[in-house]
PDB file of C-alpha atoms and ligand atoms in Angstrom:
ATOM      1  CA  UNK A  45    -105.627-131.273 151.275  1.00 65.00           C
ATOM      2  CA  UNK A  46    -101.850-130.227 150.449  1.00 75.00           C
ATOM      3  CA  UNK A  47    -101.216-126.801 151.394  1.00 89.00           C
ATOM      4  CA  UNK A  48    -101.593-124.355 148.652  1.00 97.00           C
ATOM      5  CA  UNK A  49    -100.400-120.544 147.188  1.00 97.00           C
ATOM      6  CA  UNK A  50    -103.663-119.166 148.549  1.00 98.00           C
ATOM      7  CA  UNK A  51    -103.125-120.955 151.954  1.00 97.00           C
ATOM      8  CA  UNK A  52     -99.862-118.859 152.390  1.00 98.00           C
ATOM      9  CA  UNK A  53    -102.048-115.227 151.657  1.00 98.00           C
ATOM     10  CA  UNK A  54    -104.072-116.061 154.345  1.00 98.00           C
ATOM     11  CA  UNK A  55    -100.962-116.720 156.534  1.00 98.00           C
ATOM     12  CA  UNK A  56     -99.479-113.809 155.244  1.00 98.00           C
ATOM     13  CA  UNK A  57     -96.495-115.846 153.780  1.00 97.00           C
ATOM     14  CA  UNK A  58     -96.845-114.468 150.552  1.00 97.00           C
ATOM     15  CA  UNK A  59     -98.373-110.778 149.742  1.00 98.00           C
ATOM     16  CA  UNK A  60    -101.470-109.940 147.744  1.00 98.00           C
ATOM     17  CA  UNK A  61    -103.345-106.894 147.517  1.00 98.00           C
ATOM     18  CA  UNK A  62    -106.165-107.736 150.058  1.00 98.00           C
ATOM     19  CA  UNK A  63    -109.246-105.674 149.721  1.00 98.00           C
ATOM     20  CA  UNK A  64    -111.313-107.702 152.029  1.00 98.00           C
ATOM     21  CA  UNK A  65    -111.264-109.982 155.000  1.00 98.00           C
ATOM     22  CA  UNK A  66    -114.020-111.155 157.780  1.00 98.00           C
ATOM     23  CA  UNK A  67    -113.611-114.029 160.122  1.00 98.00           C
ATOM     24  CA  UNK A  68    -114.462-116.679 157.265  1.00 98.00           C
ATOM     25  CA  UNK A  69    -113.719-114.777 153.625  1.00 98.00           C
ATOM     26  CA  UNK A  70    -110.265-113.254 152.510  1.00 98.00           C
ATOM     27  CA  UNK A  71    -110.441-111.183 149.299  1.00 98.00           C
ATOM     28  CA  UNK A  72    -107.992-110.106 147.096  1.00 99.00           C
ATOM     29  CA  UNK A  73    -106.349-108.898 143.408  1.00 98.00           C
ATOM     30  CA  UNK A  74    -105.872-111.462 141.025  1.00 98.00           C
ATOM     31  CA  UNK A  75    -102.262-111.209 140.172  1.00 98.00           C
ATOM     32  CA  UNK A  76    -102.702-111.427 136.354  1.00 98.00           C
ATOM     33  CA  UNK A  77    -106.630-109.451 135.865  1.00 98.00           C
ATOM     34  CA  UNK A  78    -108.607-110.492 133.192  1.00 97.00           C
ATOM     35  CA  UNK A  79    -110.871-107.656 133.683  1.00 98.00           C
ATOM     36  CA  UNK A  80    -110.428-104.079 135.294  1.00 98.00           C
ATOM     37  CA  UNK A  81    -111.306-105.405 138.406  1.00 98.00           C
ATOM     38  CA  UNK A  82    -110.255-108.700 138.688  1.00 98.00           C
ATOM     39  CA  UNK A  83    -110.787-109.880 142.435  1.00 99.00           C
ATOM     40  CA  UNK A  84    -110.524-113.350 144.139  1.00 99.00           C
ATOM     41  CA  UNK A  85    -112.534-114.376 147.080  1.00 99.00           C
ATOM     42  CA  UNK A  86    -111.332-117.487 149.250  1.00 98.00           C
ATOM     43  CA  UNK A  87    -112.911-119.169 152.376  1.00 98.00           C
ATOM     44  CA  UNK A  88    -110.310-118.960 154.963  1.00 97.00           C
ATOM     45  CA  UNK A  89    -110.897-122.601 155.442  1.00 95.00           C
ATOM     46  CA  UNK A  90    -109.428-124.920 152.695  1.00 94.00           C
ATOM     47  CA  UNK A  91    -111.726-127.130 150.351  1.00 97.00           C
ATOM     48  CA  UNK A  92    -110.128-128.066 147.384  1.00 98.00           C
ATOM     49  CA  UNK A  93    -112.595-127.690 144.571  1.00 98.00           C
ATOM     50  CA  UNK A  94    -116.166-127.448 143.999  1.00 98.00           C
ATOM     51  CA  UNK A  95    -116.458-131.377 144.214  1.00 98.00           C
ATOM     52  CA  UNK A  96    -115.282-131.382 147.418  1.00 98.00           C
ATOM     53  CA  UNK A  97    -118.145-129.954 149.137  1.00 98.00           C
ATOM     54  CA  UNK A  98    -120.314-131.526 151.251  1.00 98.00           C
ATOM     55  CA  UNK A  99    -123.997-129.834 153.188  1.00 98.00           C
ATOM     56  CA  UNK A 100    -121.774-128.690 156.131  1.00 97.00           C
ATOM     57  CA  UNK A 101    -119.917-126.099 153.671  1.00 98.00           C
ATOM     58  CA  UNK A 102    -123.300-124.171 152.533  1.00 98.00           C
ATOM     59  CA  UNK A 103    -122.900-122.120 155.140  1.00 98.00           C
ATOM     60  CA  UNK A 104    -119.322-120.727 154.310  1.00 97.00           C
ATOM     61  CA  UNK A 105    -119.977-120.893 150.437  1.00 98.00           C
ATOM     62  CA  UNK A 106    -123.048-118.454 151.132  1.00 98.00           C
ATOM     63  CA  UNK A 107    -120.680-116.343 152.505  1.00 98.00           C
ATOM     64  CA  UNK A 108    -118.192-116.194 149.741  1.00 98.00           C
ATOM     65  CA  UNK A 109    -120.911-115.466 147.073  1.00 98.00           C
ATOM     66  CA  UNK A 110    -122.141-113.069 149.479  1.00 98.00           C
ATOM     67  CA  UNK A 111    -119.112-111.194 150.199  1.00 98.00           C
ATOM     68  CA  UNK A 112    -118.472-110.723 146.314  1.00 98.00           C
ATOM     69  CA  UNK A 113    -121.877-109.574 146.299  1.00 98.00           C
ATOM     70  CA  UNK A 114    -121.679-106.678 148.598  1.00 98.00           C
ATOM     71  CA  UNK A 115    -118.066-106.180 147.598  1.00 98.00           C
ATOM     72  CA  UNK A 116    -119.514-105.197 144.083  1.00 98.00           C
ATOM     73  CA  UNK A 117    -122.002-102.749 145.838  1.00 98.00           C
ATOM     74  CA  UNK A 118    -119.207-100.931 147.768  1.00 98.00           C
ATOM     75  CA  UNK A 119    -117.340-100.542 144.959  1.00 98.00           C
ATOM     76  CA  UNK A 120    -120.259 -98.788 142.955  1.00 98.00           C
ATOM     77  CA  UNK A 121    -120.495-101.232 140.027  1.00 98.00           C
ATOM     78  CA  UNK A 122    -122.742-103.586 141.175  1.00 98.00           C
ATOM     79  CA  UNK A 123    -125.698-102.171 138.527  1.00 98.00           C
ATOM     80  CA  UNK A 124    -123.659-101.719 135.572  1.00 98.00           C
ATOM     81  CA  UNK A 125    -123.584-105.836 136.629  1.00 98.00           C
ATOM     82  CA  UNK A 126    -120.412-107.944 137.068  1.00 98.00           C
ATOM     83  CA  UNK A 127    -119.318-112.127 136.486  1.00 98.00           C
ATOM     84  CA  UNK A 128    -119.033-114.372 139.422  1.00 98.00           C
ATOM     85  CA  UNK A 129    -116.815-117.720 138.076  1.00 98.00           C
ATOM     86  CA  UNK A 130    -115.495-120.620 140.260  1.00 98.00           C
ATOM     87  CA  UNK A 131    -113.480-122.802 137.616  1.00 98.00           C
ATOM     88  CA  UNK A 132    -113.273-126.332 138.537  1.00 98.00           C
ATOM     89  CA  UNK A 133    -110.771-129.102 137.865  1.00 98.00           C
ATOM     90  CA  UNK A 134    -108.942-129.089 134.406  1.00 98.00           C
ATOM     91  CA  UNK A 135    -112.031-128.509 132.118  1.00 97.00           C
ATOM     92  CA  UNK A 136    -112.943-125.623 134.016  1.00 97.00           C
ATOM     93  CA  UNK A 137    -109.350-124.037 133.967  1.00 97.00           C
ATOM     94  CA  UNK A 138    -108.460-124.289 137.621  1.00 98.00           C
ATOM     95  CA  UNK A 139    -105.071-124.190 138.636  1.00 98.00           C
ATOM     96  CA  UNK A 140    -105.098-123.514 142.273  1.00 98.00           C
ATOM     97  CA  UNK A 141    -106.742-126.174 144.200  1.00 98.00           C
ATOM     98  CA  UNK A 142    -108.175-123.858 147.198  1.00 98.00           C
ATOM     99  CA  UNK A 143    -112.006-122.908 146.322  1.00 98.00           C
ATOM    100  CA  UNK A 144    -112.254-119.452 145.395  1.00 98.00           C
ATOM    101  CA  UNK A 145    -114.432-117.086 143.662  1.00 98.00           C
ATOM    102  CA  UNK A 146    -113.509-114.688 140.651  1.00 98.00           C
ATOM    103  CA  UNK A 147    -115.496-111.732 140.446  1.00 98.00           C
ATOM    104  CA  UNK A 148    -114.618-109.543 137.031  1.00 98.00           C
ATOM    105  CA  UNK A 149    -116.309-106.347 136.718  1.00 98.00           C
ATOM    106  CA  UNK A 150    -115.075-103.039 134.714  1.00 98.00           C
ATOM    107  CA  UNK A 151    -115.777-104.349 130.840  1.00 97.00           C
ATOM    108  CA  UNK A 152    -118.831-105.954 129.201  1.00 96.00           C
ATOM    109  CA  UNK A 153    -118.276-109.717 129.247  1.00 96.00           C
ATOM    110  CA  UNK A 154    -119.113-112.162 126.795  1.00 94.00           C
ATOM    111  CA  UNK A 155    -121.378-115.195 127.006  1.00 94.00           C
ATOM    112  CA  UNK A 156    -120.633-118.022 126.204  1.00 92.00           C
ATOM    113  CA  UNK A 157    -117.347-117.680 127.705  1.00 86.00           C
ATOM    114  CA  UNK A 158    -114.558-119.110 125.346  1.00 73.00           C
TER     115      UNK A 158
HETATM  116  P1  AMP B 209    -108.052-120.614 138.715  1.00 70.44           P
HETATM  117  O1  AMP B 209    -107.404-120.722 137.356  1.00 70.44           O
HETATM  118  O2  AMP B 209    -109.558-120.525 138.669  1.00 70.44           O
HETATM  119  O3  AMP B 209    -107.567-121.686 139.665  1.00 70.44           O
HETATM  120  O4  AMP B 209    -107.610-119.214 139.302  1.00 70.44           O
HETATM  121  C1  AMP B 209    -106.415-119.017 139.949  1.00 70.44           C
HETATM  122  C2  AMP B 209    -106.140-117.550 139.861  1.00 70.44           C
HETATM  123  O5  AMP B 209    -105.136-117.226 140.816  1.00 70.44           O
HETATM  124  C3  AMP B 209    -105.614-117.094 138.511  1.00 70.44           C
HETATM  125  O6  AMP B 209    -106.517-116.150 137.944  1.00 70.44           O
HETATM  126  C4  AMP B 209    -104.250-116.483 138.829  1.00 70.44           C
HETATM  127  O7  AMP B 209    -103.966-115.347 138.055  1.00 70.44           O
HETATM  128  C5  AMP B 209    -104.396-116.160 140.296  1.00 70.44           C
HETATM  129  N1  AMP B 209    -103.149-116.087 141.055  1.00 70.44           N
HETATM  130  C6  AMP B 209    -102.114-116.948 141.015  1.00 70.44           C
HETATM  131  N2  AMP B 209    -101.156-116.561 141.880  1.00 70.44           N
HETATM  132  C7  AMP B 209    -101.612-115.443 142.502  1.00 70.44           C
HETATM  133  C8  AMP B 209    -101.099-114.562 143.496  1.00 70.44           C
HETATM  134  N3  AMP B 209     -99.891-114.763 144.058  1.00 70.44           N
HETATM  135  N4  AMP B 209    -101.834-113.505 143.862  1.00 70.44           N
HETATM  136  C9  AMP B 209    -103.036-113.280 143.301  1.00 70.44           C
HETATM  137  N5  AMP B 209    -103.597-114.075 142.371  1.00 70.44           N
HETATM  138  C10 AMP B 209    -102.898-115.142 141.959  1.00 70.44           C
END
């Protein structure tokens, strides 16, 4: 997989307003929110999109949703509720071709999606 923008955050290449990191998950602010809190969770590993998972990478997807999870609990708006999206490939709006996880929280959001 070609290296990507998100590749160079974890290297610390480029900055980003991390609010999160363990040994497998970097976290940090989108850079153009779509919500008040607008955060993006990455596996510190590369995989491209969601169709490039295979059974090995259950492990390290667990704990991406898992991280958001608790992330959302920390922060104290876990009960009002939140939206967990991974876009994938064109149709699902994905421009950056390193797996990662938006979590939106802050606003009511509304279903469907447009
Ligand atoms: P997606 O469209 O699902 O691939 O999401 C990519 C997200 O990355 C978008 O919401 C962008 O706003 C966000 N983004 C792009 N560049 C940066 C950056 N340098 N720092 C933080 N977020 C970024």
């Amino acid at each position: 997989m070609t290296d990507t923008l998100f590749a160079k955050i974890i290297r610390r290449e480029i900055p980003a307003d991390i609010v999160y990191e363990d040994d497998d998950v970097l976290a940090f602010r989108d850079i153009t929110p779509q919500a008040p809190v607008h955060v993006l969770f990455i596996p510190k590993t590369p995989i491209a999109t969601l169709n490039d998972l295979t059974a090995a990478d259950a492990l390290g997807v667990g704990k991406l949703v898992l991280a958001a999870a608790r992330y959302a609990k920390a922060q104290g708006f876990a009960e009002d509720g939140y939206r967990v999206v991974i876009n994938c490939n064109r149709d699902g709006g994905q421009t950056v071709f390193h797996l990662h996880l938006h979590l939106l929280a802050g606003r009511a959001m509304r279903w469907p999606p447009g």
